[in-house]
XYZ file of C-alpha atoms in Angstrom:
690
model
C 16.048 23.253 10.856
C 16.523 19.711 8.898
C 17.578 17.403 11.436
C 21.361 16.582 9.256
C 21.289 12.836 7.352
C 24.924 12.101 8.492
C 23.347 12.329 12.310
C 21.023 9.229 11.372
C 21.216 5.881 13.982
C 21.468 3.082 12.364
C 19.004 2.332 9.573
C 21.728 1.441 6.593
C 19.635 -0.571 4.301
C 17.261 3.262 4.263
C 20.501 5.694 3.844
C 22.224 3.123 0.902
C 19.066 3.132 -1.117
C 18.328 6.797 -0.923
C 21.979 7.369 -1.137
C 21.248 5.172 -4.559
C 18.447 6.835 -6.195
C 19.987 10.119 -5.123
C 23.140 9.167 -7.456
C 20.393 7.455 -10.312
C 17.036 8.783 -10.342
C 16.228 6.064 -12.413
C 16.335 3.277 -10.370
C 13.162 3.708 -9.674
C 12.197 5.775 -6.426
C 12.527 4.222 -2.730
C 9.341 2.417 -0.452
C 10.537 2.383 3.115
C 8.510 -0.077 4.720
C 8.760 -0.313 8.866
C 6.904 0.285 12.060
C 5.914 4.626 13.690
C 8.628 5.970 14.902
C 11.605 4.424 12.889
C 13.406 7.986 11.312
C 11.871 6.563 8.539
C 10.468 10.632 6.912
C 13.694 12.671 8.934
C 15.771 10.541 7.025
C 13.501 11.435 3.664
C 13.064 14.490 3.968
C 16.902 15.399 5.471
C 17.904 13.931 1.929
C 17.623 16.924 0.414
C 19.636 18.297 2.276
C 22.679 17.037 0.438
C 21.465 16.623 -2.932
C 23.424 19.038 -5.872
C 21.603 21.941 -5.673
C 19.954 22.963 -9.506
C 19.506 25.377 -12.318
C 16.609 26.478 -13.695
C 15.588 29.317 -16.043
C 14.548 32.351 -13.813
C 10.645 32.551 -13.428
C 9.871 29.185 -14.926
C 7.107 27.956 -12.275
C 8.135 24.056 -14.010
C 12.616 24.060 -13.412
C 13.030 23.753 -16.828
C 17.473 23.239 -17.130
C 18.706 26.787 -18.491
C 21.491 23.890 -20.641
C 18.126 21.473 -22.365
C 14.802 23.096 -21.308
C 12.078 21.353 -22.046
C 10.815 22.144 -25.734
C 7.471 21.539 -23.914
C 6.968 23.560 -20.838
C 4.272 25.616 -20.710
C 6.177 28.869 -19.266
C 8.213 27.907 -22.601
C 9.745 28.427 -25.213
C 13.517 29.118 -23.624
C 15.994 29.757 -25.540
C 19.200 27.554 -24.101
C 22.124 29.529 -22.692
C 19.568 32.971 -21.252
C 20.465 32.815 -18.429
C 20.751 30.740 -15.129
C 19.981 30.549 -11.280
C 21.030 28.667 -8.519
C 18.260 27.214 -5.931
C 18.973 24.037 -3.471
C 17.149 21.230 -4.327
C 12.942 20.704 -2.761
C 11.551 18.107 -1.214
C 7.937 18.488 -2.234
C 5.500 16.780 0.565
C 1.760 15.153 -1.127
C -0.449 14.426 1.311
C -2.011 11.834 1.212
C -5.170 14.119 0.861
C -4.325 15.749 -2.326
C -6.642 16.018 -5.144
C -5.607 14.835 -8.630
C -5.851 18.338 -9.505
C -2.926 18.882 -6.694
C -1.027 16.635 -7.437
C -0.954 17.211 -11.561
C -2.118 20.352 -11.715
C -5.503 22.587 -12.788
C -6.992 23.277 -16.610
C -9.187 26.050 -15.882
C -11.972 25.256 -17.169
C -14.497 27.717 -18.144
C -11.919 30.224 -19.004
C -10.227 27.584 -21.921
C -13.996 27.169 -23.118
C -16.117 30.323 -22.470
C -12.520 32.832 -23.263
C -10.400 30.139 -25.443
C -7.631 30.894 -23.135
C -5.536 27.743 -21.583
C -4.759 28.876 -18.604
C -2.648 26.268 -16.777
C -1.801 26.071 -12.634
C 0.494 23.579 -11.397
C 0.616 21.060 -9.447
C 2.569 19.416 -6.545
C 4.664 17.334 -9.468
C 6.231 19.732 -11.672
C 7.059 21.657 -8.226
C 9.204 18.172 -7.750
C 10.503 18.655 -11.194
C 14.541 17.790 -9.937
C 13.582 17.019 -6.416
C 12.321 15.100 -3.918
C 8.881 13.332 -3.957
C 8.119 12.093 -0.640
C 4.766 10.561 -0.253
C 4.188 9.672 3.831
C 1.861 6.879 4.560
C 1.333 6.177 0.504
C -0.331 3.350 1.443
C -3.575 5.467 2.086
C -3.424 7.371 -0.853
C -6.271 6.648 -3.245
C -5.452 4.706 -5.651
C -5.647 6.615 -8.692
C -3.725 9.148 -7.663
C -0.565 6.347 -7.301
C -1.051 5.238 -10.597
C -0.495 9.148 -11.541
C 2.113 9.367 -9.358
C 3.825 6.008 -10.313
C 3.088 7.326 -14.100
C 4.940 10.725 -14.067
C 7.991 8.896 -12.059
C 7.766 6.296 -14.676
C 7.584 8.577 -18.095
C 8.920 11.429 -16.824
C 6.638 13.643 -17.904
C 3.432 14.695 -16.415
C 0.728 14.909 -18.659
C -3.624 17.221 -18.076
C -5.611 16.807 -20.107
C -9.384 17.949 -19.575
C -11.998 17.831 -22.420
C -10.592 18.289 -24.970
C -7.263 21.009 -23.396
C -4.078 18.682 -23.139
C -1.184 20.457 -21.427
C 1.930 18.340 -20.481
C 5.842 19.005 -19.051
C 9.039 17.445 -17.557
C 8.507 16.055 -13.570
C 11.752 14.002 -13.458
C 12.136 13.790 -9.991
C 13.435 11.069 -6.786
C 10.543 9.013 -5.118
C 10.239 8.289 -1.520
C 7.500 6.429 0.016
C 7.555 5.303 3.436
C 4.296 3.551 4.612
C 3.419 1.162 8.261
C 1.815 -1.952 6.876
C -0.148 -2.329 9.986
C -2.277 -0.064 8.632
C -2.526 -1.391 5.112
C -0.352 -2.770 2.007
C -0.053 -1.347 -1.157
C -1.493 -3.128 -4.370
C 1.137 -5.802 -5.855
C 1.210 -3.734 -8.929
C 1.599 -0.360 -7.117
C 4.342 -1.964 -4.859
C 6.137 -3.351 -8.098
C 6.643 0.645 -9.235
C 8.607 1.343 -7.113
C 13.149 1.047 -7.676
C 14.206 -0.389 -4.429
C 11.959 -0.952 -0.718
C 13.951 -1.655 2.485
C 12.108 -2.658 6.171
C 13.193 -0.755 8.932
C 12.622 -1.392 12.438
C 13.316 0.360 15.847
C 17.264 -0.905 16.629
C 17.082 -3.799 19.990
C 20.992 -2.509 21.756
C 20.457 -0.351 24.118
C 23.031 0.955 22.556
C 21.891 2.634 19.437
C 18.632 3.492 21.208
C 20.186 5.513 23.805
C 22.262 6.993 20.549
C 19.153 8.087 19.188
C 17.396 9.655 22.440
C 21.675 11.547 22.677
C 21.409 12.791 19.486
C 17.737 13.855 19.122
C 18.262 15.956 23.397
C 21.321 17.696 21.793
C 19.774 18.655 18.605
C 16.263 20.093 20.469
C 18.791 22.352 22.490
C 20.846 23.696 19.826
C 19.665 23.529 16.383
C 21.932 26.060 15.570
C 25.181 23.900 16.591
C 23.912 20.359 16.069
C 24.038 21.427 12.435
C 27.411 22.806 12.571
C 28.434 19.722 14.035
C 27.136 17.889 11.618
C 28.028 19.902 8.612
C 31.354 18.574 7.993
C 29.652 14.858 7.024
C 27.070 16.575 4.975
C 29.149 18.977 3.072
C 30.840 16.018 2.391
C 28.378 13.255 1.427
C 27.201 16.141 -0.519
C 30.662 15.882 -2.317
C 30.274 12.307 -3.115
C 26.652 12.255 -4.482
C 27.979 14.682 -7.300
C 31.543 12.431 -7.529
C 28.893 9.592 -7.535
C 26.827 11.355 -10.552
C 30.045 12.543 -12.152
C 31.255 9.227 -12.223
C 27.898 7.105 -13.466
C 28.141 7.917 -17.188
C 31.764 5.750 -17.402
C 30.341 2.634 -15.398
C 30.244 -1.067 -17.264
C 27.957 -3.484 -16.656
C 30.018 -6.679 -17.757
C 28.667 -9.384 -19.409
C 28.971 -11.508 -16.241
C 27.617 -8.987 -13.799
C 24.480 -8.513 -16.715
C 24.219 -12.878 -16.068
C 24.767 -12.255 -11.701
C 21.231 -9.942 -12.312
C 19.497 -12.054 -14.620
C 19.763 -15.675 -12.687
C 19.060 -13.383 -9.245
C 16.192 -12.535 -11.319
C 14.786 -15.793 -12.722
C 15.595 -17.964 -9.069
C 13.225 -15.634 -7.532
C 10.707 -15.682 -10.262
C 9.308 -13.115 -10.491
C 7.046 -11.452 -13.127
C 8.164 -9.317 -15.810
C 11.328 -8.050 -16.637
C 11.302 -4.790 -14.813
C 13.390 -5.885 -11.729
C 16.267 -7.123 -14.064
C 15.995 -3.478 -15.545
C 15.826 -2.134 -11.725
C 18.415 -3.951 -10.018
C 21.106 -3.806 -13.346
C 20.461 -0.020 -12.831
C 20.837 0.134 -9.239
C 24.126 -2.043 -8.724
C 25.899 0.111 -11.600
C 24.419 3.257 -9.535
C 26.056 0.947 -6.568
C 29.909 0.859 -8.488
C 29.914 4.686 -8.708
C 28.184 5.305 -5.730
C 31.633 3.055 -4.492
C 34.371 4.657 -7.069
C 34.804 1.634 -9.657
C 33.859 1.786 -12.939
C 33.547 -2.369 -13.176
C 30.256 -3.923 -11.295
C 31.404 -6.595 -9.731
C 28.688 -9.001 -7.580
C 28.851 -7.313 -4.742
C 27.524 -4.366 -6.817
C 24.720 -6.518 -7.784
C 24.494 -8.854 -4.543
C 23.695 -5.449 -2.386
C 20.967 -3.967 -5.362
C 19.376 -7.908 -4.976
C 18.236 -7.261 -1.891
C 16.739 -3.981 -2.164
C 15.714 -5.025 -5.702
C 13.476 -8.132 -5.106
C 12.564 -9.174 -1.821
C 8.595 -7.118 -2.504
C 8.428 -8.426 -6.356
C 9.293 -12.375 -5.420
C 6.308 -14.311 -6.048
C 4.326 -14.979 -3.141
C 0.205 -14.957 -1.333
C -0.649 -12.078 -0.902
C -0.450 -11.850 3.063
C 2.913 -13.521 2.350
C 5.675 -10.296 3.757
C 7.677 -9.342 1.283
C 12.014 -10.423 2.251
C 14.086 -12.035 0.372
C 15.766 -15.732 1.462
C 19.614 -15.235 1.587
C 20.512 -18.838 0.583
C 18.503 -18.702 -2.964
C 20.099 -15.523 -3.263
C 23.724 -16.605 -2.912
C 23.457 -20.335 -4.191
C 21.947 -18.145 -7.586
C 24.956 -15.688 -7.124
C 26.948 -18.636 -7.183
C 25.584 -20.488 -10.503
C 26.376 -18.096 -12.883
C 29.396 -16.754 -11.220
C 32.454 -17.559 -14.476
C 34.422 -20.193 -14.247
C 37.259 -20.484 -12.193
C 40.851 -22.125 -13.389
C 41.278 -25.628 -12.842
C 42.489 -25.313 -9.583
C 44.819 -27.762 -8.361
C 43.948 -30.413 -6.846
C 47.038 -30.883 -4.593
C 46.282 -27.068 -3.388
C 44.258 -27.943 0.142
C 44.552 -24.050 0.970
C 40.801 -22.456 1.460
C 40.010 -19.539 -0.222
C 39.437 -16.227 1.931
C 35.717 -15.985 2.784
C 35.331 -11.966 2.443
C 33.759 -12.337 -1.083
C 34.720 -10.628 -4.641
C 37.068 -8.078 -3.824
C 37.501 -8.394 0.104
C 33.467 -7.736 0.650
C 32.123 -9.100 3.897
C 30.864 -12.834 3.226
C 27.671 -12.023 4.189
C 27.516 -8.604 1.375
C 27.362 -6.628 5.228
C 27.109 -2.412 3.826
C 28.610 -2.832 0.754
C 28.552 1.664 1.029
C 32.363 1.514 1.782
C 31.720 3.157 5.724
C 29.199 5.432 7.532
C 29.327 9.192 7.349
C 28.565 9.003 10.570
C 31.415 8.776 12.696
C 28.991 7.758 16.281
C 27.730 4.672 14.366
C 27.393 2.359 15.930
C 27.395 -1.683 14.758
C 24.615 -3.290 12.183
C 21.387 -3.213 14.241
C 20.009 -6.974 13.607
C 17.510 -7.914 10.600
C 13.911 -8.009 11.876
C 12.856 -10.675 8.963
C 13.857 -13.325 10.947
C 10.752 -15.269 13.284
C 9.239 -11.822 13.690
C 5.668 -12.500 14.188
C 6.136 -16.128 13.112
C 4.557 -19.043 15.033
C 5.794 -21.219 16.826
C 5.898 -24.531 15.290
C 3.205 -27.020 15.502
C 0.586 -24.261 16.779
C -1.372 -25.497 13.853
C -0.563 -29.375 13.551
C -2.638 -31.296 15.130
C -0.818 -34.496 16.477
C -2.787 -38.465 16.309
C -2.548 -38.841 20.081
C -3.861 -36.715 22.448
C -5.980 -34.980 19.894
C -10.124 -36.864 20.848
C -12.440 -36.853 18.683
C -14.848 -33.953 17.901
C -17.550 -34.234 19.227
C -20.818 -34.771 17.148
C -22.184 -31.066 17.308
C -26.102 -31.576 15.773
C -27.753 -32.154 18.914
C -29.617 -28.754 19.815
C -29.919 -28.549 23.349
C -29.180 -25.505 24.321
C -27.681 -26.030 27.767
C -24.521 -28.643 26.695
C -21.451 -28.744 27.814
C -19.813 -26.183 26.788
C -16.408 -27.906 23.584
C -12.442 -28.732 25.457
C -11.088 -25.676 24.246
C -9.194 -27.159 20.969
C -5.630 -25.403 19.537
C -6.375 -23.407 16.528
C -7.077 -25.195 12.676
C -5.328 -24.034 9.788
C -7.460 -22.791 7.168
C -8.645 -24.983 3.895
C -7.004 -23.503 1.015
C -8.442 -20.040 -0.076
C -10.838 -19.299 -3.142
C -12.058 -16.338 -4.853
C -14.697 -15.162 -2.654
C -17.437 -13.180 -4.620
C -18.453 -10.190 -4.120
C -20.321 -8.628 -1.596
C -21.470 -5.245 -0.989
C -23.590 -2.630 1.000
C -27.102 -1.783 -1.302
C -27.294 1.979 -2.196
C -24.878 4.600 -3.454
C -22.681 5.854 -1.651
C -20.430 8.922 -1.153
C -17.475 7.264 0.680
C -13.859 6.648 -0.277
C -12.967 5.217 -3.832
C -12.508 1.364 -4.076
C -13.975 -1.433 -5.886
C -16.665 -2.673 -3.703
C -20.549 -1.015 -3.535
C -21.778 1.400 -5.428
C -20.667 5.085 -5.134
C -20.844 9.005 -6.329
C -16.963 9.044 -6.815
C -14.617 11.335 -8.971
C -14.285 7.947 -10.701
C -16.234 6.320 -12.637
C -18.683 6.061 -15.158
C -21.239 9.165 -16.343
C -25.024 9.112 -14.685
C -25.714 12.255 -14.995
C -25.549 16.292 -14.410
C -25.589 19.764 -12.438
C -24.707 22.950 -12.159
C -21.463 23.558 -10.722
C -21.295 24.887 -6.704
C -18.026 25.976 -7.493
C -15.398 25.617 -10.651
C -15.632 22.853 -13.139
C -13.422 19.462 -12.840
C -15.677 16.942 -15.328
C -17.207 18.825 -18.197
C -20.312 17.580 -19.482
C -20.305 18.907 -22.622
C -23.626 17.579 -24.239
C -25.289 19.314 -21.659
C -23.098 22.070 -21.729
C -24.078 22.852 -24.973
C -27.575 21.041 -24.823
C -27.817 23.897 -22.558
C -26.086 26.682 -24.021
C -28.022 26.089 -28.142
C -30.960 28.484 -26.719
C -29.285 31.338 -26.587
C -27.440 31.472 -29.457
C -29.417 34.191 -31.241
C -29.987 36.260 -28.337
C -25.629 35.956 -27.942
C -25.383 37.130 -31.703
C -23.979 34.131 -32.434
C -23.181 34.600 -36.697
C -20.454 31.665 -37.214
C -19.940 27.742 -36.606
C -18.203 28.167 -33.008
C -20.568 27.661 -30.076
C -20.767 30.726 -27.729
C -20.893 29.256 -24.160
C -21.218 31.634 -21.133
C -20.842 30.552 -17.246
C -24.700 29.179 -16.635
C -24.057 26.687 -19.628
C -21.365 24.423 -17.631
C -22.937 21.675 -16.629
C -20.417 19.297 -13.807
C -20.099 15.183 -15.408
C -21.941 13.520 -12.741
C -19.822 9.898 -12.055
C -20.720 6.527 -9.727
C -17.515 4.330 -9.534
C -17.521 1.610 -6.168
C -16.263 2.625 -3.019
C -14.336 0.951 -0.418
C -16.259 -0.159 2.905
C -15.403 -1.600 6.421
C -16.617 -5.019 6.228
C -16.719 -6.009 9.884
C -16.403 -9.958 10.908
C -18.130 -11.726 13.372
C -16.694 -15.299 13.853
C -17.962 -17.908 15.868
C -15.074 -19.348 18.023
C -17.396 -21.397 19.884
C -17.388 -25.935 20.870
C -20.172 -26.008 18.423
C -17.777 -24.495 15.636
C -15.532 -27.394 16.809
C -15.159 -28.996 14.309
C -11.899 -29.377 12.744
C -12.733 -30.129 8.996
C -15.220 -27.747 9.720
C -13.745 -25.100 10.966
C -11.042 -25.230 9.078
C -14.040 -24.389 6.158
C -14.279 -21.671 8.068
C -10.926 -20.108 8.454
C -10.369 -21.368 4.928
C -14.283 -19.278 3.608
C -13.221 -16.226 5.625
C -9.427 -16.151 5.043
C -10.611 -15.934 1.374
C -12.902 -13.119 2.429
C -10.587 -11.074 3.271
C -8.639 -11.588 0.417
C -11.350 -10.533 -1.695
C -11.321 -7.171 0.760
C -7.533 -6.472 0.298
C -7.991 -6.417 -3.496
C -11.159 -4.326 -2.766
C -8.797 -1.628 -0.715
C -11.708 -1.998 2.233
C -10.872 -1.669 5.726
C -11.494 -5.074 7.892
C -11.656 -5.659 11.741
C -12.274 -9.311 13.710
C -14.887 -9.992 16.078
C -14.915 -13.756 17.651
C -17.353 -15.062 20.254
C -16.542 -18.052 23.033
C -16.987 -18.555 25.976
C -18.553 -16.274 28.224
C -17.771 -13.502 25.859
C -17.229 -11.531 22.848
C -13.555 -9.592 22.009
C -12.833 -7.303 19.404
C -9.548 -9.391 18.316
C -8.322 -6.287 15.444
C -9.531 -3.061 15.882
C -10.949 -1.260 11.795
C -7.986 -1.715 10.245
C -6.001 -1.580 6.902
C -3.958 -4.378 7.337
C -6.208 -7.199 5.852
C -2.933 -9.127 6.775
C -2.881 -9.107 10.420
C -6.492 -9.785 10.387
C -5.199 -13.387 8.512
C -3.003 -13.446 11.386
C -5.686 -13.482 13.615
C -7.180 -15.732 12.131
C -5.296 -18.778 11.489
C -4.354 -18.462 14.652
C -7.820 -18.365 16.022
C -8.364 -21.076 18.967
C -12.785 -22.976 19.380
C -13.627 -23.805 22.596
C -16.272 -23.412 24.918
C -20.416 -21.847 24.395
C -21.946 -19.816 21.435
C -22.775 -16.158 22.920
C -23.527 -15.034 19.991
C -25.710 -12.395 21.369
C -22.282 -10.702 23.755
C -20.801 -10.988 19.699
C -23.409 -8.983 18.191
C -23.705 -6.520 21.518
C -19.871 -6.439 20.458
C -20.059 -5.816 16.480
C -22.596 -2.916 17.185
C -20.651 -0.537 19.263
C -17.560 -1.183 17.244
C -19.809 0.283 14.272
C -20.871 2.973 16.254
C -17.698 4.299 16.894
C -16.308 4.324 13.377
C -19.143 6.099 12.832
C -18.124 8.932 14.215
C -14.469 8.048 13.209
C -14.800 7.557 9.194
C -17.904 8.916 8.695
C -18.079 8.219 5.240
C -17.217 4.355 4.896
C -20.174 2.652 4.858
C -19.405 -0.495 6.754
C -20.410 -4.461 6.235
C -20.835 -6.900 9.140
C -20.721 -10.022 7.448
C -21.638 -12.170 10.171
C -20.098 -16.175 10.224
C -21.533 -19.383 12.146
C -24.642 -21.854 12.214
C -26.376 -19.907 14.960
C -26.981 -21.853 17.459
C -26.777 -19.315 20.757
C -25.567 -21.563 24.068
C -24.484 -19.576 28.095
C -25.794 -20.186 31.890
C -28.914 -22.573 31.735
C -32.533 -20.398 33.326
C -30.872 -17.903 29.824
C -32.901 -17.278 26.522
C -29.831 -17.205 24.065
C -31.347 -16.939 21.102
C -34.010 -14.706 22.075
C -30.340 -12.523 23.191
C -28.982 -13.014 20.635
C -31.824 -11.748 18.043
C -32.282 -8.259 20.193
C -29.402 -7.653 19.769
C -30.093 -9.112 16.018
C -32.824 -5.879 16.104
C -30.897 -3.105 16.895
C -27.869 -4.384 13.918
C -31.245 -3.837 11.844
C -32.467 -0.636 13.442
C -28.905 1.026 12.787
C -29.177 0.809 9.010
C -26.369 -1.396 9.475
C -25.779 -4.072 5.845
C -25.006 -7.280 7.180
C -24.584 -10.949 5.635
C -24.736 -14.042 7.878
C -22.819 -17.044 6.430
C -24.326 -20.483 7.672
C -21.738 -22.704 9.055
C -24.694 -25.220 9.932
C -23.886 -29.110 8.229
C -25.160 -32.334 9.141
C -28.950 -34.352 7.137
C -30.689 -32.673 10.065
C -30.469 -28.970 10.181
C -32.024 -26.538 12.138
C -32.178 -23.700 10.644
C -31.177 -21.124 12.833
C -28.813 -18.857 11.145
C -31.652 -18.159 8.395
C -33.340 -17.066 11.224
C -30.439 -15.015 13.074
C -30.670 -13.473 9.174
C -33.847 -12.635 9.407
C -33.385 -10.361 12.677
C -30.448 -8.740 11.182
C -32.587 -7.955 7.842
C -29.331 -9.635 6.314
C -28.428 -11.889 3.075
C -27.944 -15.545 4.118
C -25.290 -17.735 1.971
C -24.384 -21.196 3.413
C -20.516 -21.874 3.015
C -20.060 -22.922 -0.310
C -22.360 -20.172 -1.436
C -18.743 -17.963 -0.802
C -17.294 -19.116 -3.952
C -18.044 -17.038 -7.297
C -17.653 -20.167 -9.588
C -20.615 -21.371 -6.921
C -22.425 -18.864 -7.947
C -21.708 -18.666 -11.471
C -22.513 -22.238 -11.690
C -25.658 -21.707 -9.916
C -26.987 -19.018 -12.740
C -25.945 -20.597 -15.037
C -28.273 -23.557 -13.667
C -31.301 -21.940 -12.988
C -31.211 -20.349 -16.529
C-alpha cells in the first residue's frame, strides 16, 4: 500500500513545494532536508499517486506523448495520432549506488564496433520521463551522477555518448531529492540546481505526534480500509492539480510582482539569475494552485521562502535559511506606491497582508485537504543548535593571564580548564593526500583508479566494455586484418581486440583529526589559531568530498568527539565549542584514533584514511610514567597499520623542543608547522626555493 499523500500530518512546506512542482515541473524540482523519520520518503512516494495519468505511445520504452512524439526517440519515429495508451505517472527511484549506465542508459559498444548495430538499453532517466524521479540520500550520490541528473532535469533531454556513438531522448520529470544534513551537505553548485528547498523536522506538539502514530497504526492494521478512507481527499487533490495545470498558461506575472521577485533576490545577494527565474516560476505555480490568474505579493512571498534559503550567500558551514525581516522589507520596498493617504485618517490598515493573507505568510495553499490536520508546526530553524551568547566571548575580568607553556617539565600542574575560544579566520588550505593509488569512492583528494579521470593505460575487459581505449583496440586488431579478409577501408574487429581504458582520477578519504585540547595548548591566541587552521582543513575536506572524524584529548583521556561522518558542519560545530585545559594524554588520543580507524576499515574498506594530528608534542600526566614513551609506542601502532599521517606542529615561542617533529618520526608522518598549512604559504615557499 502507498500511504495517501492527504494523510501526511503537518509538513506543510514540504507538501506545498511538491505540489507546486507537480503543477509546474519547470520550477526545477524539490530538495527536502531534514532529520531521519520525518516522512520525507513517505510524502514523495505518495505524490505519484495523485499526479494525473499520462498518455504514451504504445510500445515506446521512452514514454513519448502521442500528441507530440519526440522526433529523436530511439524507438521512433512515431506517427502523431497513431494511437495512445494511458498509464499512471511513474515514480522511479535512483539508488545511491547506481552506476552511470544505470542512470542514463547503456550502449553496447561491442555490437556497435563489431556488428555496426546501435543497441541502446534505456536507463532510469527514460523510465522517469513524464513522471517523478526520486533520489533518497541525494547528498551521498556520487558528484558526477548528480551532475548528469541535474543536467538532464534542466535540459529535458538525456544524452549518451560512447566512443563516437551517440543517443539522445526526452527526459522531462519532476526531480525530488531527500537528505539528512547530518550525513553531509551537497556542494553549493549542486544545491543551486534544485528549484525549491524545504527544511522538515518532526512536530514538537504531543497532539500532532499522537496523530502521526494513530494514522500509522491504522494504515498497518487495515491498509485497504485506510486507503478507502482517504480516497475522496486523494481524488480531490488530483483534480486540483489537474485544474491548476490547465490554468497555469493563463497566469500573468505583472510588472509589480516581477519587481518584487527581483527585489527580494537582490536583497538576499544571491548569485546569478537562476534564483529570480525559479522564484518567478514558483510564484506563477502558486497562483495557479490558488486558482488565480494574477500573481500577488503573497505568491511572491511563498515562492521566495521556498526558492531562496539555499541560494543566499553564506559560509560553507552555515545552514540554509531566510531572514523574515529582510524578506518583508524587500517586499515593502518593491510594493507599488499607494495613493496619497489622508493625514487625518488614523484608522489602522488591516494586518492581514495582501488579499487577506496572514501577516506571516502562513500556509497559503488555500487549506489542507487533510481534515484531521493540526496547527502548523513551529519552525525548527531558529535557535536550534546555536551556541549560547557569550560562550566563546571572554570578558576582561575573570580571564586570568595564561601561564607560559614553554617549560618542558612533563610533571607540571595541569592548566585550569578554559571556556571555548572562537577560531581565527579560515584560509585556503594546502592539499594533504594519502600516498599511493587507491580504489576508493570518487572524490578530490588522493590519486585513485576510477571510472572518471585521465587515461593511464588499457587492459582486456573482463565483462562488457564501458570505456573503450580506441588506440590500443586498433593496435590489437591491426595485425589480423589480412587473415580476416579485409579488402576495403573498414577495420575488421573481433571481441578479443577490444581494450578497456584504465582511468586515474581522485578519491575521497576519511580525514580523522586528532586535536590536542590540553593546557599546553591553552594560550588564547594559539588555540584560536589552531581552531582556525583545523577549520580551514575541514573546509578543504568539505570541498574534496571527504568523510571526517574528530578525536580530542585533554585531562586524563581522549574522546571521539565526532564519529566518522560526511557532516563537516557537525565537525566544525564541535571544534568551535571545544574547551581547553588539563594534562596532555597524547598516547590516549593516538590509541583512540587507532581504534576508530580499525572499526572504519571494516565498515568502509575502500576509503583510505588520513590522520591529521594537531599538537605541540608535549605529553603530560600522572607522575612516575614516561608519557612520551607511551605516545611513541602508540604512534608505532598507527605506523605499523599503514596509516598515512600528518602532524601539525603547534609549538610556539623562541625556544622550541621539537617534540611534535619527534612524534611525526614515530608515526612515519609528514610534519608541518601551523603556518605551512596555507596554500599561499606553500606557493611562496616554492618560489623562494626557486
